[in-house]
Short mmCIF file of C-alpha atoms and ligand atoms in Angstrom, two decimals:
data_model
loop_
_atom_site.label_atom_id
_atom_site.label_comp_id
_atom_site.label_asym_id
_atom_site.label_seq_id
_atom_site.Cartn_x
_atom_site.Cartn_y
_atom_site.Cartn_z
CA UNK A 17 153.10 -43.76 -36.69
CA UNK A 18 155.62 -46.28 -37.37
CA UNK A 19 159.32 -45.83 -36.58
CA UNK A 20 162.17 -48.00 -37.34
CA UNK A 21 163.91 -48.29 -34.04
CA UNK A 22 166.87 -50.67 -35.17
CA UNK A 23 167.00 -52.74 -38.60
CA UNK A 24 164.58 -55.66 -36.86
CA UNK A 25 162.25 -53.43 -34.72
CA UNK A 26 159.62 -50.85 -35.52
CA UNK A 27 157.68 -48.56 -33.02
CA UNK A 28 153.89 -49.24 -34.06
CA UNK A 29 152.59 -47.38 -31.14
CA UNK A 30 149.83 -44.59 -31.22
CA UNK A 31 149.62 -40.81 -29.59
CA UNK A 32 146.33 -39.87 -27.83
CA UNK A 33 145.84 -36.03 -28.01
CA UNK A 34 142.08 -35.64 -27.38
CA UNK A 35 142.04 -37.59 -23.89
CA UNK A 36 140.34 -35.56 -21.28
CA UNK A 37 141.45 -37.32 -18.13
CA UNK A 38 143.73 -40.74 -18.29
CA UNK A 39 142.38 -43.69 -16.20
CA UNK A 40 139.52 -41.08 -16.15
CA UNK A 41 141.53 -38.99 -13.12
CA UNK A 42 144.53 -37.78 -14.54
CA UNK A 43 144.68 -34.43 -16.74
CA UNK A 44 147.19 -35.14 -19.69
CA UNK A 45 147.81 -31.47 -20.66
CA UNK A 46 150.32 -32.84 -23.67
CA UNK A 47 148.12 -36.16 -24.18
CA UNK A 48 149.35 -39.50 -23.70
CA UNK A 49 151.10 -42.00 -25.77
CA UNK A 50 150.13 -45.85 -25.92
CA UNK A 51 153.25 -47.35 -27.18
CA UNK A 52 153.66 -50.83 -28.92
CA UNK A 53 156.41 -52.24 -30.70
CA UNK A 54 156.94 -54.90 -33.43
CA UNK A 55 160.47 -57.22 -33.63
CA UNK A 56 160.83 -58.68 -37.27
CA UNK A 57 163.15 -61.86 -36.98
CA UNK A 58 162.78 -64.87 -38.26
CA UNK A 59 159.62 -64.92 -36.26
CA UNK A 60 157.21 -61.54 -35.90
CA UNK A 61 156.60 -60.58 -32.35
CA UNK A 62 154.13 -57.77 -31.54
CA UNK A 63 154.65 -56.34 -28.32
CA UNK A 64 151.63 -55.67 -26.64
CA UNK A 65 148.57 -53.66 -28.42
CA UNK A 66 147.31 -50.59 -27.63
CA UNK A 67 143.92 -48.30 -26.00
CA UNK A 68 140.45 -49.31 -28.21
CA UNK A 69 140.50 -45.36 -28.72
CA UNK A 70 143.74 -46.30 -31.21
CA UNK A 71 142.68 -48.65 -32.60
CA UNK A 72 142.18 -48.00 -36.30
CA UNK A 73 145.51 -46.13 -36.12
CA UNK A 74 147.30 -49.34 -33.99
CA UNK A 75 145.91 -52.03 -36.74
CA UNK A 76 146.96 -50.03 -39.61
CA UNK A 77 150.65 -49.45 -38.09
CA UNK A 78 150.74 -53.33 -37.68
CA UNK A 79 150.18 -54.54 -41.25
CA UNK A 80 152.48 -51.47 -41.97
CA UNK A 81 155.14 -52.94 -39.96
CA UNK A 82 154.66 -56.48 -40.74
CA UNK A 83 154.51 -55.65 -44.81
CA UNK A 84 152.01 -58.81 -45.39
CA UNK A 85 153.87 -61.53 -42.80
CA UNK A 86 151.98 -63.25 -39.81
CA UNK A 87 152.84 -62.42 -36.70
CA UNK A 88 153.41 -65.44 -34.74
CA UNK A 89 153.62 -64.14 -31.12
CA UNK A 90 151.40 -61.12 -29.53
CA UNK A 91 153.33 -61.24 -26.24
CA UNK A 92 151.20 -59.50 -23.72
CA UNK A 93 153.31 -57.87 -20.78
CA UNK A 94 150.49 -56.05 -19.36
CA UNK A 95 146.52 -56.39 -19.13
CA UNK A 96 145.19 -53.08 -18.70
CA UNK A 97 143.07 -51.85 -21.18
CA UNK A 98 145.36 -48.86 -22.35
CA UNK A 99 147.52 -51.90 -23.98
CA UNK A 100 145.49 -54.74 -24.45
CA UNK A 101 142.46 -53.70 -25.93
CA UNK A 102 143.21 -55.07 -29.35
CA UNK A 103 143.95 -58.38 -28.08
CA UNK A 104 140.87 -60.06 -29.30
CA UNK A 105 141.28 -58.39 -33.16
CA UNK A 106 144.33 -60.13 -33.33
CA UNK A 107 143.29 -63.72 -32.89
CA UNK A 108 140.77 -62.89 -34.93
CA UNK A 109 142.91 -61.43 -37.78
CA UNK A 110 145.99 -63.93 -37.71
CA UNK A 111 144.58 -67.22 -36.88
CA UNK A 112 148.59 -68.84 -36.22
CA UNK A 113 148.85 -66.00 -33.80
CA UNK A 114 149.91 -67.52 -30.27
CA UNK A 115 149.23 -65.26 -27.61
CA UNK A 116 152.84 -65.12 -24.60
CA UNK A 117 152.07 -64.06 -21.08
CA UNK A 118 152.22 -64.84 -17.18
CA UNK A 119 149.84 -67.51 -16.62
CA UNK A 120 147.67 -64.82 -14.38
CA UNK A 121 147.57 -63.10 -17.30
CA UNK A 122 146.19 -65.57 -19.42
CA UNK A 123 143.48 -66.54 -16.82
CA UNK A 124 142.51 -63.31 -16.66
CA UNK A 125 141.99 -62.35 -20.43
CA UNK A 126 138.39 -63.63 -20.54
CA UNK A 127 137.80 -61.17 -18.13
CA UNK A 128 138.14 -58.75 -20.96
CA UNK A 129 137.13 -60.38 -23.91
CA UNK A 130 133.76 -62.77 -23.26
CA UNK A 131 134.03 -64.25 -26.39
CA UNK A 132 137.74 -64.77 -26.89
CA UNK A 133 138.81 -68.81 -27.80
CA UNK A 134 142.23 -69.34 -26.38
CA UNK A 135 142.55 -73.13 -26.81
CA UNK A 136 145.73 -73.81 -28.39
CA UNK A 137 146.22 -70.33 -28.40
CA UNK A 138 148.35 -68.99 -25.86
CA UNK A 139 152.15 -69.90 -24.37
CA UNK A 140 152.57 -69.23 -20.48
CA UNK A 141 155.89 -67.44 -19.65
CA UNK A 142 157.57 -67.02 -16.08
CA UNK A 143 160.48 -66.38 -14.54
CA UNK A 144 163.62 -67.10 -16.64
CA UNK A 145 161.25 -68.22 -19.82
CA UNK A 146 162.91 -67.80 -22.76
CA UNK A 147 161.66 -66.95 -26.00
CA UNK A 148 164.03 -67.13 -29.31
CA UNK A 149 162.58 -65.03 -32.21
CA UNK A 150 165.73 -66.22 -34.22
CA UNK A 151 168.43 -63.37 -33.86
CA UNK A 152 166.57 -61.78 -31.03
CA UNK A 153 165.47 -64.17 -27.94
CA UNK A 154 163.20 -62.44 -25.05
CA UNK A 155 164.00 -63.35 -21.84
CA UNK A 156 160.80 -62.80 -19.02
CA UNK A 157 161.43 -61.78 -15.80
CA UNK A 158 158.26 -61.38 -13.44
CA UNK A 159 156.95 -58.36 -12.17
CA UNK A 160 153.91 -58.62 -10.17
CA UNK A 161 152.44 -55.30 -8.95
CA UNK A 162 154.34 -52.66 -11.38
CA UNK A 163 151.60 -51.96 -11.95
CA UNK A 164 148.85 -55.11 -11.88
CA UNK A 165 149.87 -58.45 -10.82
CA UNK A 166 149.97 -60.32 -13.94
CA UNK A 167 152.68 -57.82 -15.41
CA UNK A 168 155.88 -59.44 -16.41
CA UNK A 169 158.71 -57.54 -18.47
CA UNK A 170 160.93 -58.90 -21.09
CA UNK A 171 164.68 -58.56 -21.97
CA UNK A 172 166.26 -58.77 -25.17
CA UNK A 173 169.75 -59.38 -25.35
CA UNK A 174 170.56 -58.97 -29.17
CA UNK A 175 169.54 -54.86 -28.49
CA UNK A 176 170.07 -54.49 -24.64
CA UNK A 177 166.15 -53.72 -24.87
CA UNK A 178 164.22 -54.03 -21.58
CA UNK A 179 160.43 -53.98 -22.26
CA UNK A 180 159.41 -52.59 -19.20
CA UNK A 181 155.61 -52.62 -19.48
CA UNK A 182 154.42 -49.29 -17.34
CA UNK A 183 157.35 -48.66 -15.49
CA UNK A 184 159.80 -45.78 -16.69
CA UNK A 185 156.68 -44.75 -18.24
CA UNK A 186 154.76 -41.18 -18.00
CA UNK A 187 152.26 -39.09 -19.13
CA UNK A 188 152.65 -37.23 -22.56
CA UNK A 189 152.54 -37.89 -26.13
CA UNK A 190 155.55 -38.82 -27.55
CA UNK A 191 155.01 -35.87 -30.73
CA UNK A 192 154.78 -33.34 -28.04
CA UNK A 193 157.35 -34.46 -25.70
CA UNK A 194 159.88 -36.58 -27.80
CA UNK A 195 160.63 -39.65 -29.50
CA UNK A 196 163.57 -40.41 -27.34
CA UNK A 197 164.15 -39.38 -23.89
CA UNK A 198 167.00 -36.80 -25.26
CA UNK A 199 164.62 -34.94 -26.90
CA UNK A 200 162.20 -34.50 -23.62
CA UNK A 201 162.96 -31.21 -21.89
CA UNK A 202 161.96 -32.57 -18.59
CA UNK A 203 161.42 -36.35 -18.45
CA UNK A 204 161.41 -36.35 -14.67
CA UNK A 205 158.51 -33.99 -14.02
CA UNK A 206 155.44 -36.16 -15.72
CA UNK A 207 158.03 -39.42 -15.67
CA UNK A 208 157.33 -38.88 -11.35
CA UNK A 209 154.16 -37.70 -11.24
CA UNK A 210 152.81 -40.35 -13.03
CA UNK A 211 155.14 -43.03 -11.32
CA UNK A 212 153.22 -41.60 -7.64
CA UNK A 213 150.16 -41.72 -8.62
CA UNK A 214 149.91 -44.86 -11.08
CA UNK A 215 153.00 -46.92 -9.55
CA UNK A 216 153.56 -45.49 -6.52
CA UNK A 217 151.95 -47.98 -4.16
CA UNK A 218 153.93 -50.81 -5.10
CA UNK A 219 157.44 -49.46 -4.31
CA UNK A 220 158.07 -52.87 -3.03
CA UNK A 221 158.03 -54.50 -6.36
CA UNK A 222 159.32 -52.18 -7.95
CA UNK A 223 162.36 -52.59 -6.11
CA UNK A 224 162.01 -55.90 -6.13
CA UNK A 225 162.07 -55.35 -10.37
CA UNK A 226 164.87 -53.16 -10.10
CA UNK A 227 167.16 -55.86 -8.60
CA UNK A 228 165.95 -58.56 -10.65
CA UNK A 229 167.10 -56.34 -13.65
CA UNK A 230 170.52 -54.68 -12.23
CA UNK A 231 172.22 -57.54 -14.00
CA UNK A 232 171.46 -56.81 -16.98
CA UNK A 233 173.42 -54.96 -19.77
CA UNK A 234 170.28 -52.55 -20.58
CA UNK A 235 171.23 -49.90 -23.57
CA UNK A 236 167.70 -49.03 -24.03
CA UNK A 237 164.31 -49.11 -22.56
CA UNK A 238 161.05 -49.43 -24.17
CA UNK A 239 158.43 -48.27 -21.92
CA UNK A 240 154.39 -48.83 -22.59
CA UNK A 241 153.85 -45.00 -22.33
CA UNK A 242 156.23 -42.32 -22.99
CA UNK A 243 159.35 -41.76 -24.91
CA UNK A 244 162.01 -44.65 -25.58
CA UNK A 245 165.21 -44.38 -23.37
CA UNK A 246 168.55 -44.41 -24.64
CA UNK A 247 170.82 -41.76 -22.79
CA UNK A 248 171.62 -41.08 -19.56
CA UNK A 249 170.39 -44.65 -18.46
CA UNK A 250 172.09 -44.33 -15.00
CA UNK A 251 169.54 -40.96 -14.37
CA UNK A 252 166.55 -42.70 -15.18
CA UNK A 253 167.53 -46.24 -12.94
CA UNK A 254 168.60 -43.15 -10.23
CA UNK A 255 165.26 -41.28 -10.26
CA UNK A 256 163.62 -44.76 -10.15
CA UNK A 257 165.33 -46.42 -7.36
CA UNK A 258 164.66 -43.14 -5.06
CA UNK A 259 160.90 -43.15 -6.44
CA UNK A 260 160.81 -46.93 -5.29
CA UNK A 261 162.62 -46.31 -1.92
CA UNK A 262 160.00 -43.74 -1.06
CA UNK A 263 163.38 -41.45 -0.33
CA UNK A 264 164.05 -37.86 -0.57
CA UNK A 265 164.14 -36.19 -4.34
CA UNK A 266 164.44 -32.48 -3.38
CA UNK A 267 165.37 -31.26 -0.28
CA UNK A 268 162.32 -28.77 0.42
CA UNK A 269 159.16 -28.05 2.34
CA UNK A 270 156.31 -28.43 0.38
CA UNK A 271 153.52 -26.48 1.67
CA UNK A 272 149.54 -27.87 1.03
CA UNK A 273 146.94 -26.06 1.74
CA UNK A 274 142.65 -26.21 1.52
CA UNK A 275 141.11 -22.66 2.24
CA UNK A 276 137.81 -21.88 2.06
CA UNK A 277 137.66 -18.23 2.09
CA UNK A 278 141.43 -17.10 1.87
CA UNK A 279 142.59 -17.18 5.93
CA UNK A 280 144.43 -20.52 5.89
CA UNK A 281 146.00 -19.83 2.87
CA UNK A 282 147.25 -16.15 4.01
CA UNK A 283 148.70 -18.00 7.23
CA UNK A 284 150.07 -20.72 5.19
CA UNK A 285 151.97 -17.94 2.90
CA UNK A 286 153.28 -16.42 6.08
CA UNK A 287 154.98 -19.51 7.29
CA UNK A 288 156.30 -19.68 4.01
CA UNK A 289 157.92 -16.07 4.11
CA UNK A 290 159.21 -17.24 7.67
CA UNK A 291 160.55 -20.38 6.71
CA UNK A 292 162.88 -18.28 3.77
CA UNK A 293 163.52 -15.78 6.24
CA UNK A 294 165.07 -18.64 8.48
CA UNK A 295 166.99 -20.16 5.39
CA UNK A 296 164.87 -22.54 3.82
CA UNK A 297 166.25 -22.60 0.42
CA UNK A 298 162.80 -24.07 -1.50
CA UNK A 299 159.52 -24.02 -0.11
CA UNK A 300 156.54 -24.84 -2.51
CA UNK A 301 153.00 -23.24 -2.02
CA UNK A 302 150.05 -25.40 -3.05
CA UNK A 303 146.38 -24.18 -3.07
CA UNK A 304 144.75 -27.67 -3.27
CA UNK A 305 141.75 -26.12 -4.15
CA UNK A 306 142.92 -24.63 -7.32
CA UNK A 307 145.66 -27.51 -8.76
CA UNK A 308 145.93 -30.76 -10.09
CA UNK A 309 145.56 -33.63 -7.35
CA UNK A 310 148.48 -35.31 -9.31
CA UNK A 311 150.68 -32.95 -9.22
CA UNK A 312 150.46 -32.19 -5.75
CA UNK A 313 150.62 -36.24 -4.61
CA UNK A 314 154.12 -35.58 -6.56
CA UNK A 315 155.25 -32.64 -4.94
CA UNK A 316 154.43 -34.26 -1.13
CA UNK A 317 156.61 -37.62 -2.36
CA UNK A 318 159.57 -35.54 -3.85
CA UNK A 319 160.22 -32.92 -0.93
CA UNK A 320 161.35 -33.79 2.57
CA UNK A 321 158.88 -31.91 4.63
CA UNK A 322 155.29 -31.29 4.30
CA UNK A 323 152.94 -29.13 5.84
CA UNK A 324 149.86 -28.91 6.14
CA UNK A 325 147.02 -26.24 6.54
CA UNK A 326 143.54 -26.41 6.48
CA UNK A 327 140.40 -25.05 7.47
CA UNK A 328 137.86 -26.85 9.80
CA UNK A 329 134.67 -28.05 8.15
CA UNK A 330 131.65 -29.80 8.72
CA UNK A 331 133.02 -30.78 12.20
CA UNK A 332 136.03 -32.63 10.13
CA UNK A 333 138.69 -30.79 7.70
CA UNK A 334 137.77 -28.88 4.59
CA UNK A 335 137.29 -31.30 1.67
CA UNK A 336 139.98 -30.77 -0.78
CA UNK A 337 142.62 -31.77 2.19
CA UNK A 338 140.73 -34.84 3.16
CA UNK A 339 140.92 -36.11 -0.16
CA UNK A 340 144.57 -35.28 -0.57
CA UNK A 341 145.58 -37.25 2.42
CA UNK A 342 143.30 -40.18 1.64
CA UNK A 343 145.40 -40.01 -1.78
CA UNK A 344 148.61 -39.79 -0.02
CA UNK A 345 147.62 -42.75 2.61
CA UNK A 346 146.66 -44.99 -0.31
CA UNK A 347 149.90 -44.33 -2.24
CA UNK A 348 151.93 -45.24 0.56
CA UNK A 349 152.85 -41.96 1.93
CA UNK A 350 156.04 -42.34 4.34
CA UNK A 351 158.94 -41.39 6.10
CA UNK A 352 158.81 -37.74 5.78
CA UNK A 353 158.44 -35.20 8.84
CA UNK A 354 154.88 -33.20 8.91
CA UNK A 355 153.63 -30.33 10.14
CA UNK A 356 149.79 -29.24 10.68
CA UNK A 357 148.42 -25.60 10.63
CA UNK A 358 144.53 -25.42 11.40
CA UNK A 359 142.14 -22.88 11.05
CA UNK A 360 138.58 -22.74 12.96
CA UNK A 361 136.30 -19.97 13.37
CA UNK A 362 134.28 -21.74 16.20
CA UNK A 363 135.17 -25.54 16.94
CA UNK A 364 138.83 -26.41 15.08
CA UNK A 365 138.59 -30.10 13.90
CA UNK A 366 140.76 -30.16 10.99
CA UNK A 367 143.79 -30.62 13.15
CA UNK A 368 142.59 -33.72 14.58
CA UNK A 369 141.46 -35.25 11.68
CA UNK A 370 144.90 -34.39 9.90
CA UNK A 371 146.71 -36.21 12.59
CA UNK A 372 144.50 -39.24 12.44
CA UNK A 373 145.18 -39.37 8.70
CA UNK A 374 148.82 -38.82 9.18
CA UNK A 375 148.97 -41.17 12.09
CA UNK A 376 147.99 -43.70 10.05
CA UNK A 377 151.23 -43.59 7.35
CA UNK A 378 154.05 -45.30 7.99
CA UNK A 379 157.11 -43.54 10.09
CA UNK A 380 155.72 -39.87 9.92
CA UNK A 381 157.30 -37.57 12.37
CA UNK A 382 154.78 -34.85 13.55
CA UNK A 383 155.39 -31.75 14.51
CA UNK A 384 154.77 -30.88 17.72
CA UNK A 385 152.68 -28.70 18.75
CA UNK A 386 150.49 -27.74 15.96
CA UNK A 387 149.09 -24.03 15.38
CA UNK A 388 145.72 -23.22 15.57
CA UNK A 389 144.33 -19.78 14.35
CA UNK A 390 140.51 -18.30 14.32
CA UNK A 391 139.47 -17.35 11.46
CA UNK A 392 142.33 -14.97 10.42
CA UNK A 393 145.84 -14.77 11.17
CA UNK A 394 146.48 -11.91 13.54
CA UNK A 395 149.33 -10.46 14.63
CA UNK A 396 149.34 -12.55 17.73
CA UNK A 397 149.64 -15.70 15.61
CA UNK A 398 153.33 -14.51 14.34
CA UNK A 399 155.17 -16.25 17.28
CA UNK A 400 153.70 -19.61 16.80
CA UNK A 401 153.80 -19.89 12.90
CA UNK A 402 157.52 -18.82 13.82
CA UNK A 403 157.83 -21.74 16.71
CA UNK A 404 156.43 -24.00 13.73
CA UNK A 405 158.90 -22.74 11.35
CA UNK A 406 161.91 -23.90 13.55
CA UNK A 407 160.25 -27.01 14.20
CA UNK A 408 159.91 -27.89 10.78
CA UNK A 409 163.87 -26.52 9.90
FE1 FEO B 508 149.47 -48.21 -18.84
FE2 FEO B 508 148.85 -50.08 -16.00
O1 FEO B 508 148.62 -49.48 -17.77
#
């Protein structure tokens, strides 16, 4: 599909509907876009490529675009496959092509391509590196980490247009969620969980990003996935710099729980009931067992309070909560208060080993003490799931 954005610039990007899990983890349940854009000045720059799985669709939307003119730059922001994967084709197809990126970036590209010749062929950017297109002139500002560490992002004046490589990105394709971010019902909801789970270990630079660009007059940004921002620019930079802050979204308890054979989860619906009872305004039920990992990773980062209940297993805790804690320790889970409810029918060990995982993140205040109940909840559990409840409020 190619869109005419402004009178120089076309959207050459590419919707993936038929993806079964992105970065072969994450279910895209309204697909995923791979977005790409083309600035026709005086000089053609394409900016950035797109997923192999696009690519007939990506190479036809070029020459579309570019209506029989060379494209002198391909200016690479980002390595990843899901953008560069036409890379090669293109110094292949327009030999006066010269290929802009961070000079990590452009060490790195063999990586990819074995048989790619780059001599004479690409300009290194950094920092402050201008690039002047004619009317339009990019201006590259570094940003290591969001999401690799050869990323860099690139401002251009003449539109207020902040290429922002994967940031302000998120999962959905831009025909079933919207062009523009106006026209997408709920931009936060896959905007943060795919900012936790693909971004959110590098909060750092993505601070660090957010400073860097808080001088500049953006009017629009054009993300690598997901729909093009124009509106309500001051929600989006919001969201972000709580996202990047690791801060509180929603004021809630969110509520995670692995059950094998229903008991833990009964118990962890009862603390639920008593935490309402006791005014908590939202409190979120997850059965880990039976959800996306994704979405729950979200839902721990956006709330202020988690808790969590599991069943004892193999001498350790039950699966599904070991792997949602190793997700949230390698994200950078932190500075949120936790709770732990364990369930054991003969030797409880999921408490300890939820401790030692928590223990491990950075400023987590536990709980103390945590509740322990055999098998099922009985009616003799009530007062400690109700001690736990005022802990947590
Ligand atoms: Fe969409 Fe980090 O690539």
């Amino acid at each position: 599909m190619v869109t005419k954005l402004t009178d120089t610039v076309r959207y050459i990007g590419a919707d993936d509907l038929d993806l079964d899990l992105f970065e072969s983890q994450y279910i895209v349940p309204q697909g995923m876009s791979y977005n790409s854009y083309v600035i026709l000045d005086d000089k053609v720059a394409v900016m950035d490529t797109a997923d192999a799985r696009k690519a007939d669709e990506w190479k036809a939307n070029l020459k579309e675009a570019i209506d029989g003119r060379q494209p002198d730059y391909l200016v690479v922001h980002h390595l990843e496959p899901d953008h560069s994967a036409l890379i090669e084709w293109v110094l292949r197809e327009y030999p006066s092509v010269t290929v802009v990126a961070s000079a990590k970036a452009i060490q790195m590209l063999p990586q990819f391509f074995e048989d790619i010749e780059l001599d004479g062929r690409t300009l290194a950017v950094k920092e402050g590196s201008e690039l002047s297109l004619g009317s339009h002139c990019l201006r590259f500002v570094a940003a290591p980490m969001v999401h690799w560490p050869e990323v860099m992002v690139s401002f251009d004046e003449l539109d207020g247009a902040l290429y922002s490589a994967d940031a302000f990105g998120k999962f959905g394709a831009l025909s079933k969620c919207g062009f523009y971010g106006r026209d997408d019902d709920d931009w936060a909801c896959e905007a943060r969980r795919y900012y936790f789970n693909i971004v959110g270990k590098f909060g750092g630079p993505v601070r660090t990003l957010l400073d860097k660009t808080s001088a500049l007059a953006i009017r629009t940004i054009r993300p690598l996935h997901g729909p093009i921002l124009e509106d309500n620019m001051e929600e989006y930079l919001g969201l972000y710099k709580i996202w990047s802050r690791y801060d509180v979204e929603t004021d809630g308890i969110f509520i995670a729980c692995a059950s094998i054979h229903g008991g833990t989860l009964a118990a962890a619906e009862k603390l639920a009931d008593i935490l309402r009872s006791k005014g908590a305004e939202r409190v979120v039920v997850s059965d880990l067992c039976r959800s996306d990992f994704a979405e729950n990773v979200e839902d721990a980062f956006r709330h202020s309070k988690l808790v969590l209940a599991a069943s004892s297993y193999d001498g350790g805790v039950f699966t599904p909560m070991y792997e949602f804690l190793h997700r949230l320790q390698i994200k950078g889970y932190c500075n949120r208060k936790v709770a732990i409810l364990e369930n054991g029918s003969w030797a409880p060990s999921a408490g300890r080993v939820m401790k030692e995982m928590v223990g491990a993140m950075s400023n987590i205040e536990l709980v103390d003490p945590m509740v322990t109940i055999r098998s099922r909840m009985k009616k003799s559990d009530i007062p400690a799931l109700e001690n736990l409840a005022d802990a947590i409020l």
